[in-house]
Amino acid sequence: MAPQPNTGAGAEAELPEYAGNYRLESRLGSGGMGVVHMAHSTSGLKLAVKVVHAGYAENPEFRGRFRQEVAAARRVSGAFTAPVVDADPDAVRPWMATLFIPGPTLAEQVKRNGPLDAAQSRRLMAGLAEALRDIHRAGVVHRDLKPGNVLLAEDGPKVIDFGISRPADSELRTETGKLIGTPPFMAPEQFRRPKQVGPAADVFALGSVLVHATTGRGPFDSDSPYVVAYQVVHDEPDLTGVPEDLAPLVRSCLAKEPEDRPTPDELMRELRSTAAAYETRPFFPAQRPLGPGPAREAAAEDASAATGASVAGDVSAMPASASRGRLRGRGARAAGAVVLVVLVVGGAAGAVRWFGGGRAAEGTEKVAVRGVPAAVAPWLRKPADDGSGMPQCVYDEGKLLCLRAEEAFALDAAHGTRLWRRSVTGDATTGRPTLSGGLLHVVTGRRVEALVPSSGRTRWKREVPGPGTASGTAPGSADVFLVTGTNGSVSGVDGESGDTRWRRVVPGGGTPTLASFPGDPLVYAVTTSADGTSTHITAVDPATGAERLRTRLAGSLRPVGSEGGALYFLSVDPASGQTDAVVRYTPATKTLRRATLAVPRLAPQAGVGGGVVYLLAAGGALEAVDVSAPKQGWVLQTAVSRGSAPVAVGGRVYFSAADGRLIAVDSRHGTLLGQTPPRLGAYTGEVVGSLPAPLVVGSRVYASAPDGSVFAADARHPADW
């Protein structure tokens, strides 16, 4: 439902109903800078949308700080944070949308259930050390790590709220005499010299957070933030109640001087070397064993999320303290063959990081494709120097036909030479362009523009028929593209003329999702019931609109592939929004088989190859699920915040990361084979709205990056990328 008006002192008279294209459904919490709302993306992802308070939106300093928050969250978005999905820091009410992560904050957990036990505290410390390692590697200092900014997700702690974080290269500086942060979790240098705060301040905060987690209070306690500030700078921390094996590490984190504190890497090494084995398994809620296999007990879930509030005030300078922690630990600081159309799936942006090496793999079969030269030479092309955004491309007879923002262009697939470039009318384009009737179709809102692929010249323009949206082409009929309507209708439009050929209403009500898959001549219209208990699937012949299949399956199902006469779906839990199983349905025999995931996955992208479904979930887990033999699958933790749909071809799985890297993984063993360099460009604060999957054509893989570039790589030798 729409958010209700706020009441009470200091509340805004009316909350906005929308942030960008996202309808704000309910209020999750409020922080010092804004209000966090629940929302859903077009593809059904649960989102937490932070909207800046109306009063702060008019303040240039706060607007600049929010713009920096978006940039910082964008840089560090990964396995240990809430991945950024979309943002507009320049809106009238600036906003940012991240994936909703089920789970309480550490502050809520301790308040509700009391302090953590020793094992939980150890895993929390290890998880936060890993998170800080990645945050600092991205060149960001959080500066406000506290229990309210730590989410206890099923797969470990997540650090949120980068409202006062500062990238190392930022031009935004704290004003003289102004303190911003949360005093019980701030380091001494944040009070003494706030302009010179570095990564060690986050390590100090980690120590304070651990004291709170294990005792329910902070190492420095007082009702007055000014007294707390004095204690932080001058007094020794109170570690009464901290587990004995953790107390020395916590004390070292709380050293008064930054150089006396351990780095996150040193903390992790120390945790591994202690007598009580360092456990990496998640802890809130109880985690199920990792890997494909039989169904296990469902994990308890606390579907709450919050944003932490920071305080701001003027604090007079305080004297430096000469006291040092007892444990010193200063070290080096880590300062065609596949055509994916029809579904337009919202993507995400984020700085990502891969852990692990790669090696070359032999034996990839070379596929002969018309229009693709035998010689494979990599190339990189940035068609325009202005702006950014990941181009969305399709392959057509030796050309890549691409869209980016409000322009279309064509590149020679062999060499990357630009063949033509032109602007397109209407709003910013959405999704990949589509091919039908020998023309390239560009969708801008409700308008469709048909271009001649050889020249970019416009053949025709028109609005989509009725209240609907153009969704893509049907691979089984090269001269028809499809339009969906809000009343459950699906229309086939002649790609050459733009005339409507046929129209039918499919069961289920609402706007159906359309799906088509390479090698399958049918198009599938899928509608899920309002309560998520059933899914209607209607298969139609795209040339005539004739119905070839109608069935209703239990559960909320999302189609991801078609192979060998079988349809593959992801089963989504309506309550949590997480994918909990892979489902295979064979229409000829009306048989259904379900493979339950050992660990539910958040917002996975998926592709099918050789009867195996490959899922790339938010947070970086790449998982192979063979419905016929679930125990033979594998899981690879990539730490990619969000990626494109995986494409499985020739013994490899390819996908694009949000920082512009193209990544290849061995499809049989789940090992990294190679990756290209990141290509974020100068626009690291911007969020990519849609993340296109790679195109695999013959011996080449084509991909794009947020800096606006399109590139080709040799599919046979990913180790050389």
XYZ file of C-alpha atoms in Angstrom:
721
model
C 0.000 0.000 0.000
C 1.038 3.622 -0.343
C 2.924 5.115 2.594
C 0.815 6.907 5.137
C 1.396 10.540 6.095
C 3.781 11.017 8.975
C 2.641 12.483 12.247
C 4.550 13.842 15.159
C 7.125 16.442 15.793
C 9.457 17.079 12.967
C 7.633 14.753 10.606
C 6.937 15.618 7.038
C 3.350 16.408 6.218
C 3.144 13.925 3.359
C 5.486 11.216 2.136
C 6.066 10.881 -1.624
C 4.180 8.122 -3.417
C 6.935 7.452 -5.947
C 10.724 7.618 -6.131
C 11.530 7.594 -9.819
C 9.527 4.688 -11.237
C 9.266 2.890 -7.877
C 5.993 3.056 -5.954
C 6.736 3.382 -2.234
C 4.615 0.736 -0.532
C 5.420 1.064 3.167
C 7.852 2.703 5.535
C 10.719 0.605 6.911
C 12.480 3.171 9.060
C 13.894 6.662 9.350
C 17.435 7.941 9.584
C 19.194 11.222 10.037
C 19.085 12.065 6.346
C 15.967 10.369 5.038
C 13.197 7.796 5.232
C 13.548 4.218 3.978
C 10.575 2.648 2.205
C 9.739 -0.794 0.875
C 9.221 -0.996 -2.897
C 9.383 -3.503 -5.739
C 11.158 -3.283 -9.082
C 9.374 -4.050 -12.346
C 10.774 -7.591 -12.260
C 9.582 -8.116 -8.676
C 12.757 -7.486 -6.660
C 12.163 -6.267 -3.111
C 13.870 -2.926 -2.654
C 14.673 -0.590 0.207
C 14.339 2.957 -1.152
C 15.894 5.801 0.821
C 14.319 9.217 0.152
C 15.996 12.348 1.510
C 13.930 14.445 3.923
C 12.241 17.365 2.155
C 14.057 19.955 4.264
C 17.468 18.460 3.555
C 16.728 18.236 -0.177
C 16.862 22.040 -0.281
C 20.211 22.147 1.517
C 23.156 22.044 -0.933
C 25.446 20.512 1.711
C 23.081 17.621 2.442
C 22.352 17.147 -1.243
C 26.088 16.911 -1.884
C 26.446 14.463 0.989
C 23.682 12.281 -0.432
C 25.289 12.383 -3.864
C 28.466 11.166 -2.206
C 26.527 8.449 -0.364
C 25.261 7.137 -3.690
C 28.780 7.210 -5.122
C 30.247 5.443 -2.091
C 27.528 2.779 -1.966
C 27.985 2.316 -5.699
C 31.713 1.755 -5.258
C 31.497 -0.791 -2.465
C 28.273 -2.559 -3.502
C 29.125 -6.238 -3.087
C 28.810 -9.365 -0.996
C 29.049 -7.468 2.307
C 26.737 -4.531 1.574
C 23.228 -3.930 0.213
C 23.717 -3.724 -3.576
C 22.577 -0.501 -5.217
C 19.862 -0.986 -7.846
C 19.005 2.559 -8.912
C 19.358 6.155 -7.712
C 18.699 9.778 -8.614
C 20.660 12.186 -6.409
C 19.501 15.129 -8.534
C 15.744 14.552 -8.134
C 13.567 17.069 -6.297
C 13.573 14.522 -3.460
C 16.876 12.638 -3.988
C 16.557 8.867 -3.566
C 18.510 5.628 -3.745
C 17.175 2.080 -4.136
C 19.097 -0.929 -2.798
C 18.134 -4.566 -2.594
C 16.021 -5.298 0.463
C 17.951 -7.668 2.730
C 15.783 -9.686 5.131
C 17.126 -9.688 8.665
C 17.321 -7.500 11.765
C 19.976 -4.932 12.461
C 22.504 -5.844 15.125
C 20.944 -3.183 17.347
C 17.508 -4.799 16.994
C 18.888 -8.290 17.571
C 20.667 -7.350 20.794
C 17.703 -5.352 22.062
C 15.282 -8.186 21.336
C 17.359 -11.245 22.309
C 20.240 -9.970 24.402
C 24.011 -10.142 23.733
C 25.449 -12.636 21.251
C 27.283 -15.720 22.454
C 31.009 -16.205 21.866
C 30.641 -18.180 18.612
C 28.191 -15.698 17.134
C 30.416 -12.801 18.158
C 33.438 -14.398 16.515
C 31.561 -14.859 13.241
C 30.264 -11.304 13.461
C 33.773 -9.955 13.927
C 35.064 -12.034 11.016
C 32.208 -10.915 8.776
C 32.698 -7.236 9.616
C 36.450 -7.538 9.069
C 35.773 -8.969 5.610
C 33.303 -6.195 4.914
C 35.747 -3.467 5.955
C 38.481 -5.080 3.870
C 36.331 -4.735 0.744
C 35.078 -1.267 1.642
C 38.619 -0.007 2.196
C 39.909 -1.713 -0.960
C 37.326 0.286 -2.869
C 38.878 3.441 -1.427
C 36.013 4.268 0.928
C 35.969 4.964 4.682
C 32.530 4.308 6.184
C 32.955 6.604 9.227
C 29.661 5.566 10.860
C 29.871 1.826 11.530
C 27.492 1.063 14.410
C 24.960 -1.650 15.400
C 22.139 0.103 13.546
C 24.181 0.008 10.330
C 24.890 -3.737 10.470
C 22.215 -6.023 9.018
C 22.276 -9.658 10.144
C 21.365 -11.387 6.905
C 21.106 -15.110 6.334
C 24.504 -15.220 4.638
C 26.305 -13.021 7.155
C 26.475 -9.380 8.266
C 25.933 -6.571 5.758
C 27.178 -3.020 6.267
C 24.673 -0.356 5.210
C 24.193 3.438 5.240
C 27.142 5.230 3.659
C 25.585 8.610 4.378
C 28.761 10.162 5.807
C 31.318 7.877 4.175
C 34.114 9.453 2.228
C 35.950 8.078 -0.800
C 39.662 8.812 -0.629
C 39.440 10.992 -3.721
C 36.369 12.923 -2.584
C 36.294 16.692 -2.677
C 33.606 16.882 0.019
C 35.169 17.856 3.345
C 33.856 18.189 6.873
C 33.484 21.803 7.936
C 35.771 23.101 10.659
C 34.308 22.534 14.107
C 31.460 20.329 12.886
C 31.253 16.745 14.055
C 29.249 14.207 12.089
C 28.848 10.650 13.319
C 27.632 8.605 16.293
C 29.884 9.360 19.316
C 29.866 5.919 21.061
C 31.226 4.345 17.854
C 33.567 7.085 16.671
C 37.356 6.937 16.819
C 39.428 9.496 18.757
C 40.732 11.059 15.544
C 37.166 11.789 14.434
C 36.935 14.192 17.378
C 40.509 15.496 17.207
C 41.106 15.861 13.475
C 37.960 14.949 11.487
C 39.490 16.044 8.185
C 42.177 13.332 8.472
C 40.035 10.294 9.233
C 41.226 7.111 7.515
C 40.357 3.389 7.385
C 41.616 2.818 10.931
C 38.588 4.760 12.238
C 36.340 1.985 10.918
C 38.450 -0.595 12.775
C 37.935 1.366 16.001
C 34.192 1.352 15.321
C 34.334 -2.403 14.729
C 35.771 -2.826 18.231
C 32.972 -0.716 19.718
C 30.363 -2.665 17.771
C 31.764 -5.958 19.131
C 31.537 -4.668 22.700
C 27.901 -3.747 22.110
C 27.182 -7.121 20.496
C 28.677 -9.106 23.379
C 27.553 -6.993 26.338
C 24.584 -4.900 25.186
C 26.429 -1.650 25.902
C 29.327 0.272 24.408
C 32.944 0.478 25.634
C 32.292 4.117 26.499
C 28.874 4.837 28.004
C 27.153 8.026 29.081
C 23.843 9.799 28.532
C 25.760 12.769 27.151
C 27.423 12.504 23.726
C 29.964 15.081 24.859
C 30.994 12.952 27.840
C 31.229 9.931 25.551
C 33.434 11.937 23.200
C 35.775 12.793 26.071
C 35.898 9.150 27.171
C 36.681 7.960 23.655
C 39.642 10.322 23.445
C 41.015 9.928 27.000
C 39.687 6.854 28.843
C 40.355 3.132 28.510
C 37.435 1.059 27.163
C 35.322 -1.033 29.495
C 35.526 -4.599 28.135
C 33.758 -6.308 31.027
C 31.694 -9.176 29.617
C 33.550 -9.462 26.296
C 34.540 -13.133 25.693
C 38.099 -13.768 26.886
C 39.381 -15.024 23.532
C 38.064 -11.928 21.749
C 38.986 -9.278 24.325
C 42.634 -8.806 23.144
C 41.503 -8.333 19.549
C 38.761 -5.919 20.557
C 41.195 -3.980 22.737
C 43.635 -3.700 19.833
C 40.851 -2.284 17.640
C 40.154 0.345 20.320
C 43.731 1.657 20.435
C 43.779 5.448 20.693
C 46.253 5.925 17.837
C 45.246 4.756 14.338
C 48.652 3.202 13.620
C 48.294 0.899 16.631
C 45.144 -0.760 15.341
C 45.186 -3.920 13.226
C 44.026 -3.885 9.637
C 40.988 -5.964 8.633
C 43.326 -8.520 7.025
C 45.312 -8.813 10.267
C 42.114 -9.301 12.233
C 41.049 -12.106 9.934
C 44.428 -13.840 10.244
C 44.307 -13.514 14.010
C 40.799 -14.951 14.153
C 41.869 -17.957 12.105
C 44.917 -18.632 14.256
C 43.188 -18.645 17.645
C 42.390 -21.874 19.445
C 38.638 -21.651 18.913
C 38.351 -22.347 15.192
C 37.230 -19.413 13.093
C 33.832 -20.379 11.704
C 32.683 -18.914 8.416
C 29.120 -20.200 8.433
C 26.412 -17.543 8.723
C 24.491 -17.168 11.926
C 21.331 -15.018 11.596
C 18.955 -16.641 10.872
C 20.229 -20.225 11.222
C 21.909 -21.090 7.956
C 21.361 -24.236 5.979
C 24.338 -26.104 4.471
C 25.605 -24.645 1.210
C 25.240 -26.454 -2.072
C 22.524 -28.141 -4.120
C 20.757 -31.051 -2.499
C 17.569 -32.249 -0.841
C 15.295 -29.862 0.970
C 16.295 -28.978 4.505
C 14.639 -27.234 7.391
C 13.596 -23.701 6.477
C 15.561 -20.971 8.158
C 13.904 -18.572 10.560
C 13.582 -15.150 9.075
C 13.171 -11.708 10.488
C 12.179 -9.578 7.519
C 13.070 -6.220 8.935
C 15.480 -3.623 7.648
C 16.501 -0.268 8.986
C 18.747 2.651 8.378
C 20.911 4.014 11.196
C 20.614 7.581 12.382
C 23.697 9.737 12.782
C 24.049 12.856 14.889
C 25.553 16.162 13.912
C 26.727 18.893 16.221
C 29.526 21.313 17.089
C 32.267 19.968 19.332
C 35.219 21.930 20.593
C 38.699 20.558 20.005
C 39.921 17.972 22.504
C 43.479 17.122 23.535
C 45.161 14.115 21.979
C 45.760 11.060 24.107
C 49.106 9.323 24.312
C 47.606 6.047 25.482
C 47.922 3.090 23.120
C 46.327 -0.333 22.847
C 48.286 -3.318 24.104
C 48.223 -5.273 20.854
C 50.027 -3.646 17.944
C 49.363 -4.877 14.458
C 50.480 -2.353 11.923
C 50.731 -3.816 8.397
C 50.390 -2.741 4.808
C 46.917 -1.223 4.293
C 44.745 -2.147 1.457
C 44.021 1.403 0.738
C 23.145 -15.018 -31.940
C 24.086 -18.240 -30.931
C 22.441 -16.716 -27.913
C 19.916 -13.900 -28.342
C 18.309 -12.727 -25.100
C 15.183 -10.689 -25.762
C 11.570 -10.275 -24.610
C 12.226 -9.813 -20.894
C 13.520 -6.431 -19.818
C 15.056 -7.121 -16.420
C 16.232 -4.346 -14.110
C 19.921 -4.531 -13.381
C 22.157 -2.908 -10.873
C 25.386 -1.152 -10.464
C 28.144 -1.586 -7.945
C 31.862 -1.888 -7.489
C 32.618 -5.606 -7.406
C 35.577 -7.791 -6.511
C 36.534 -11.341 -7.410
C 38.349 -13.634 -5.008
C 40.422 -16.401 -6.549
C 42.602 -16.965 -9.562
C 41.908 -18.402 -12.956
C 43.565 -20.731 -15.429
C 43.096 -21.498 -19.075
C 40.851 -24.350 -20.151
C 41.250 -26.351 -23.361
C 38.796 -27.964 -25.721
C 36.224 -25.269 -26.510
C 34.621 -26.148 -29.828
C 34.694 -23.473 -32.477
C 31.222 -22.785 -33.843
C 30.782 -21.619 -37.431
C 28.321 -18.716 -37.570
C 27.323 -16.835 -40.679
C 28.923 -13.413 -40.838
C 31.587 -14.140 -38.205
C 35.194 -14.215 -39.487
C 37.393 -17.147 -38.497
C 40.116 -14.931 -37.028
C 39.282 -13.697 -33.546
C 40.886 -10.416 -32.497
C 39.725 -8.604 -29.347
C 38.625 -4.992 -29.681
C 37.244 -2.181 -27.545
C 35.090 0.645 -28.819
C 33.530 3.596 -27.031
C 31.118 5.063 -29.593
C 30.691 8.384 -27.770
C 32.856 10.374 -25.388
C 29.916 12.028 -23.652
C 27.960 10.422 -20.830
C 27.983 6.818 -19.684
C 25.689 3.830 -19.460
C 25.961 0.223 -20.586
C 24.994 -0.202 -24.244
C 22.465 -2.959 -24.969
C 23.254 -4.809 -28.202
C 21.976 -7.516 -30.537
C 23.918 -9.334 -33.242
C 22.800 -9.200 -36.877
C 24.796 -10.468 -39.870
C 28.250 -9.257 -38.846
C 27.005 -6.163 -37.006
C 26.274 -5.236 -33.414
C 23.181 -3.037 -33.211
C 23.167 -1.183 -29.920
C 21.216 1.262 -27.762
C 22.584 3.543 -25.076
C 20.511 6.216 -23.345
C 18.868 8.132 -26.206
C 21.042 6.982 -29.078
C 21.357 3.973 -31.364
C 24.509 2.872 -33.175
C 25.966 -0.006 -35.179
C 29.452 -1.511 -34.910
C 31.294 -3.878 -37.207
C 31.397 -7.128 -35.205
C 34.838 -8.112 -36.490
C 36.746 -4.904 -35.765
C 34.491 -2.651 -33.670
C 34.384 0.065 -36.337
C 31.370 2.335 -35.952
C 29.068 2.025 -38.973
C 26.473 4.617 -37.990
C 25.173 6.531 -34.995
C 21.954 8.487 -34.454
C 19.678 9.791 -31.731
C 16.261 8.270 -31.097
C 13.130 10.159 -30.117
C 11.214 9.897 -26.867
C 12.401 9.097 -23.382
C 15.489 7.045 -22.580
C 15.380 3.651 -24.241
C 14.626 0.565 -22.178
C 16.219 -2.827 -22.676
C 17.875 -4.357 -25.694
C 16.746 -3.407 -29.190
C 14.894 -6.160 -31.024
C 14.982 -7.463 -34.587
C 11.926 -8.430 -36.623
C 10.804 -8.004 -40.193
C 14.354 -7.050 -41.165
C 14.217 -3.929 -38.977
C 15.669 -2.864 -35.631
C 12.989 -1.884 -33.108
C 13.745 0.669 -30.411
C 11.299 0.991 -27.510
C 11.050 4.401 -25.796
C 8.200 4.296 -23.319
C 5.089 3.412 -25.360
C 6.640 4.463 -28.668
C 8.286 2.003 -31.049
C 10.691 3.242 -33.725
C 11.784 0.884 -36.522
C 15.275 1.499 -37.949
C 16.990 0.078 -41.029
C 19.968 -1.939 -39.638
C 22.311 -1.019 -42.492
C 21.940 2.747 -42.141
C 20.025 3.601 -38.948
C 17.371 5.366 -41.045
C 13.859 5.420 -39.544
C 11.336 3.256 -41.436
C 8.335 3.965 -39.171
C 7.265 5.174 -35.714
C 4.092 4.518 -33.786
C 2.562 4.115 -30.369
C 1.988 0.578 -29.105
C -1.658 -0.489 -29.546
C -3.851 -0.081 -26.480
C -2.661 0.346 -22.875
C 0.514 -1.718 -23.065
C 4.251 -1.884 -23.561
C 6.416 -3.361 -26.310
C 8.305 -6.313 -24.886
C 10.529 -7.774 -27.580
C 10.676 -10.150 -30.533
C 9.687 -13.761 -30.935
C 12.666 -15.844 -32.087
C 10.423 -18.359 -33.869
C 8.995 -15.672 -36.154
C 11.466 -13.184 -37.532
C 8.827 -10.668 -38.587
C 6.723 -10.203 -35.421
C 7.318 -8.440 -32.143
C 5.020 -8.579 -29.148
C 3.109 -6.103 -27.032
C 1.539 -6.769 -23.627
C -1.471 -4.944 -22.185
C -2.534 -4.212 -18.628
C -5.759 -6.161 -19.190
C -3.944 -9.454 -19.825
C -3.721 -8.995 -23.589
C -0.856 -9.995 -25.870
C -0.616 -8.595 -29.398
C 1.567 -9.596 -32.333
C 2.796 -6.605 -34.339
C 4.204 -6.901 -37.850
C 7.845 -5.901 -37.594
C 8.060 -4.551 -41.136
C 4.919 -2.406 -41.197
C 4.022 -1.866 -37.518
C 0.469 -3.143 -38.103
C -1.163 -5.359 -35.479
C -1.557 -8.906 -36.780
C -3.355 -10.534 -33.870
C -4.442 -10.007 -30.289
C -5.532 -12.396 -27.544
C -6.191 -12.255 -23.793
C -4.348 -14.776 -21.632
C -5.650 -16.068 -18.270
C -4.473 -14.750 -14.920
C -5.361 -11.062 -15.219
C -2.942 -8.153 -15.006
C -0.012 -7.616 -17.336
C 1.604 -10.895 -18.395
C 5.357 -11.398 -18.535
C 6.557 -12.581 -21.943
C 9.435 -14.991 -22.393
C 11.053 -16.515 -25.463
C 14.155 -18.668 -25.686
C 16.651 -19.581 -28.437
C 15.623 -22.661 -30.372
C 12.043 -22.599 -29.089
C 9.470 -21.405 -31.674
C 6.878 -20.446 -29.050
C 6.398 -17.411 -26.835
C 5.272 -17.869 -23.230
C 2.912 -15.458 -21.483
C 3.235 -15.906 -17.726
C 0.984 -14.421 -15.047
C 1.327 -15.044 -11.299
C -1.710 -14.859 -9.023
C -1.939 -11.929 -6.627
C -1.223 -14.142 -3.601
C 1.687 -15.898 -5.285
C 0.185 -19.377 -4.929
C -0.127 -20.200 -8.635
C 1.238 -19.253 -12.052
C -0.605 -19.337 -15.404
C 1.505 -20.248 -18.444
C 0.164 -19.782 -21.974
C 2.287 -20.678 -25.010
C 1.374 -19.020 -28.311
C 2.580 -19.194 -31.890
C 4.029 -15.693 -32.452
C 3.146 -15.693 -36.165
C -0.587 -16.294 -35.669
C -1.296 -15.949 -31.952
C -2.634 -19.532 -31.879
C -2.556 -21.071 -28.404
C -0.302 -24.134 -28.150
C -0.251 -24.689 -24.406
C -2.222 -23.587 -21.371
C -1.434 -24.760 -17.859
C -1.484 -23.615 -14.273
C 1.327 -24.570 -11.902
C 1.574 -24.178 -8.154
C 3.723 -21.419 -6.723
C 5.165 -18.136 -7.947
C 7.284 -19.113 -10.969
C 9.581 -17.058 -13.193
C 10.526 -18.553 -16.590
C 14.275 -18.692 -17.292
C 14.785 -21.166 -20.122
C 13.552 -23.814 -22.526
C 15.512 -26.864 -23.671
C 14.710 -30.319 -24.986
C 10.971 -29.802 -24.801
C 11.085 -28.731 -21.137
C 10.479 -25.345 -19.526
C 12.607 -24.142 -16.613
C 11.410 -21.797 -13.883
C 12.679 -20.234 -10.689
C 10.318 -20.654 -7.738
C 10.033 -17.455 -5.681
C 8.834 -17.367 -2.084
C 6.112 -14.645 -2.073
C 6.845 -13.715 1.548
C 10.611 -13.177 1.315
C 11.012 -12.584 -2.409
C 13.875 -15.105 -2.451
C 14.263 -17.929 -4.949
C 13.990 -21.258 -3.136
C 13.893 -23.837 -5.969
C 14.399 -24.585 -9.647
C 11.392 -26.153 -11.397
C 11.341 -28.115 -14.669
C 8.027 -28.698 -16.456
C 7.707 -30.987 -19.493
C 4.467 -30.153 -21.364
C 4.442 -33.340 -23.494
C 4.223 -35.567 -20.415
C 2.815 -32.983 -18.015
C 5.524 -33.887 -15.519
C 7.030 -31.449 -13.060
C 10.277 -31.815 -11.148
C 11.508 -29.487 -8.414
C 15.040 -29.050 -7.058
C 15.006 -27.181 -3.760
C 17.974 -24.885 -3.186
C 19.958 -25.584 -0.040
C 20.225 -21.815 0.464
C 17.490 -19.480 -0.857
C 18.938 -16.948 -3.283
C 18.179 -13.248 -3.393
C 17.255 -11.822 -6.807
C 19.132 -14.315 -8.992
C 19.592 -13.888 -12.714
C 19.479 -17.243 -14.499
C 20.266 -19.018 -17.753
C 19.959 -22.597 -18.975
C 22.532 -24.688 -20.795
C 22.708 -28.455 -21.261
C 19.833 -29.083 -18.874
C 21.579 -27.163 -16.072
C 20.234 -23.916 -14.647
C 22.910 -21.390 -13.678
C 21.881 -18.809 -11.083
C 23.844 -15.670 -10.251
C 22.344 -14.240 -7.068
C 22.707 -10.821 -5.492
C 25.780 -11.019 -3.300
C 27.747 -13.066 -5.806
C 26.791 -16.734 -5.461
C 26.982 -18.452 -8.858
C 25.202 -21.800 -8.598
C 24.734 -24.697 -11.031
C 21.554 -26.709 -10.505
C 20.858 -29.913 -12.450
C 17.227 -30.722 -11.724
C 17.807 -34.390 -12.607
C 20.784 -34.688 -10.254
C 20.777 -31.818 -7.735
C 23.708 -33.199 -5.708
C 26.026 -32.874 -8.714
C 25.769 -29.104 -8.812
C 28.270 -26.575 -7.501
C 28.394 -23.124 -5.924
C 31.065 -20.484 -6.586
C 31.130 -17.358 -4.410
C 32.162 -14.592 -6.795
C 31.417 -11.546 -4.579
C 29.813 -9.803 -7.582
C 27.109 -7.564 -6.123
C 24.770 -8.160 -9.043
C 25.493 -9.501 -12.470
C 23.775 -10.170 -15.741
C 21.982 -13.371 -16.607
C 24.571 -16.146 -17.093
C 25.029 -17.476 -20.632
C 26.168 -21.120 -20.885
C 27.886 -22.032 -24.169
C 30.656 -24.497 -25.060
C 31.536 -25.618 -21.551
C 31.697 -22.070 -20.191
C 29.384 -19.753 -18.317
C 29.733 -16.066 -19.185
C 28.251 -13.096 -17.365
C 28.840 -9.368 -17.016
C 29.546 -7.650 -13.702
C 28.250 -4.208 -12.831
C 31.728 -2.667 -13.027
C 32.010 -3.687 -16.685
C 33.999 -6.900 -16.311
C 33.218 -9.898 -18.507
C 33.745 -13.093 -16.502
C 34.095 -16.704 -17.674
C 33.623 -19.774 -15.455
C 34.037 -23.473 -16.230
C 30.484 -24.810 -16.410
C 31.379 -28.305 -15.191
C 33.565 -27.500 -12.218
C 32.646 -23.943 -11.254
C 36.200 -22.576 -11.519
C 37.167 -19.115 -12.715
C 38.692 -19.148 -16.213
C 39.228 -15.456 -16.881
C 37.935 -11.901 -16.618
C 38.420 -8.591 -18.375
C 39.432 -5.385 -16.525
C 36.686 -3.258 -14.932
C 35.474 -0.331 -17.020
C 33.527 2.010 -14.770
C 34.909 5.133 -16.409
C 34.592 8.568 -14.839
C 30.943 8.079 -13.859
C 31.457 5.907 -10.780
C 28.636 7.666 -8.923
C 26.013 6.737 -11.481
C 23.886 3.597 -11.254
C 23.348 1.338 -14.240
C 19.637 0.697 -14.652
C 19.927 -2.455 -16.756
C 22.744 -4.977 -16.950
C 22.818 -6.804 -20.320
C 24.032 -10.372 -20.645
C 26.981 -11.101 -22.945
C 26.407 -12.206 -26.533
C 28.271 -15.356 -27.563
C 28.633 -15.572 -31.331
C 30.994 -18.167 -32.745
C 34.396 -17.740 -31.113
C 33.666 -14.262 -29.840
C 31.993 -12.922 -26.717
C 30.570 -9.409 -26.923
C 29.843 -7.341 -23.829
C 29.466 -3.733 -22.704
C 30.500 -1.640 -19.720
C 29.212 1.333 -17.656
C 31.758 3.680 -19.260
C 29.762 3.341 -22.493
C 32.149 0.969 -24.228
C 31.399 -2.186 -26.220
C 34.099 -4.844 -26.542
C 34.826 -8.265 -27.998
C 36.884 -11.059 -26.419
C 38.133 -14.424 -27.673
C 35.799 -17.035 -26.191
C 38.430 -19.752 -26.628
C 41.052 -18.167 -24.364
C 39.474 -16.363 -21.385
C 42.734 -16.662 -19.415
C 44.209 -14.106 -21.856
C 41.526 -11.486 -21.232
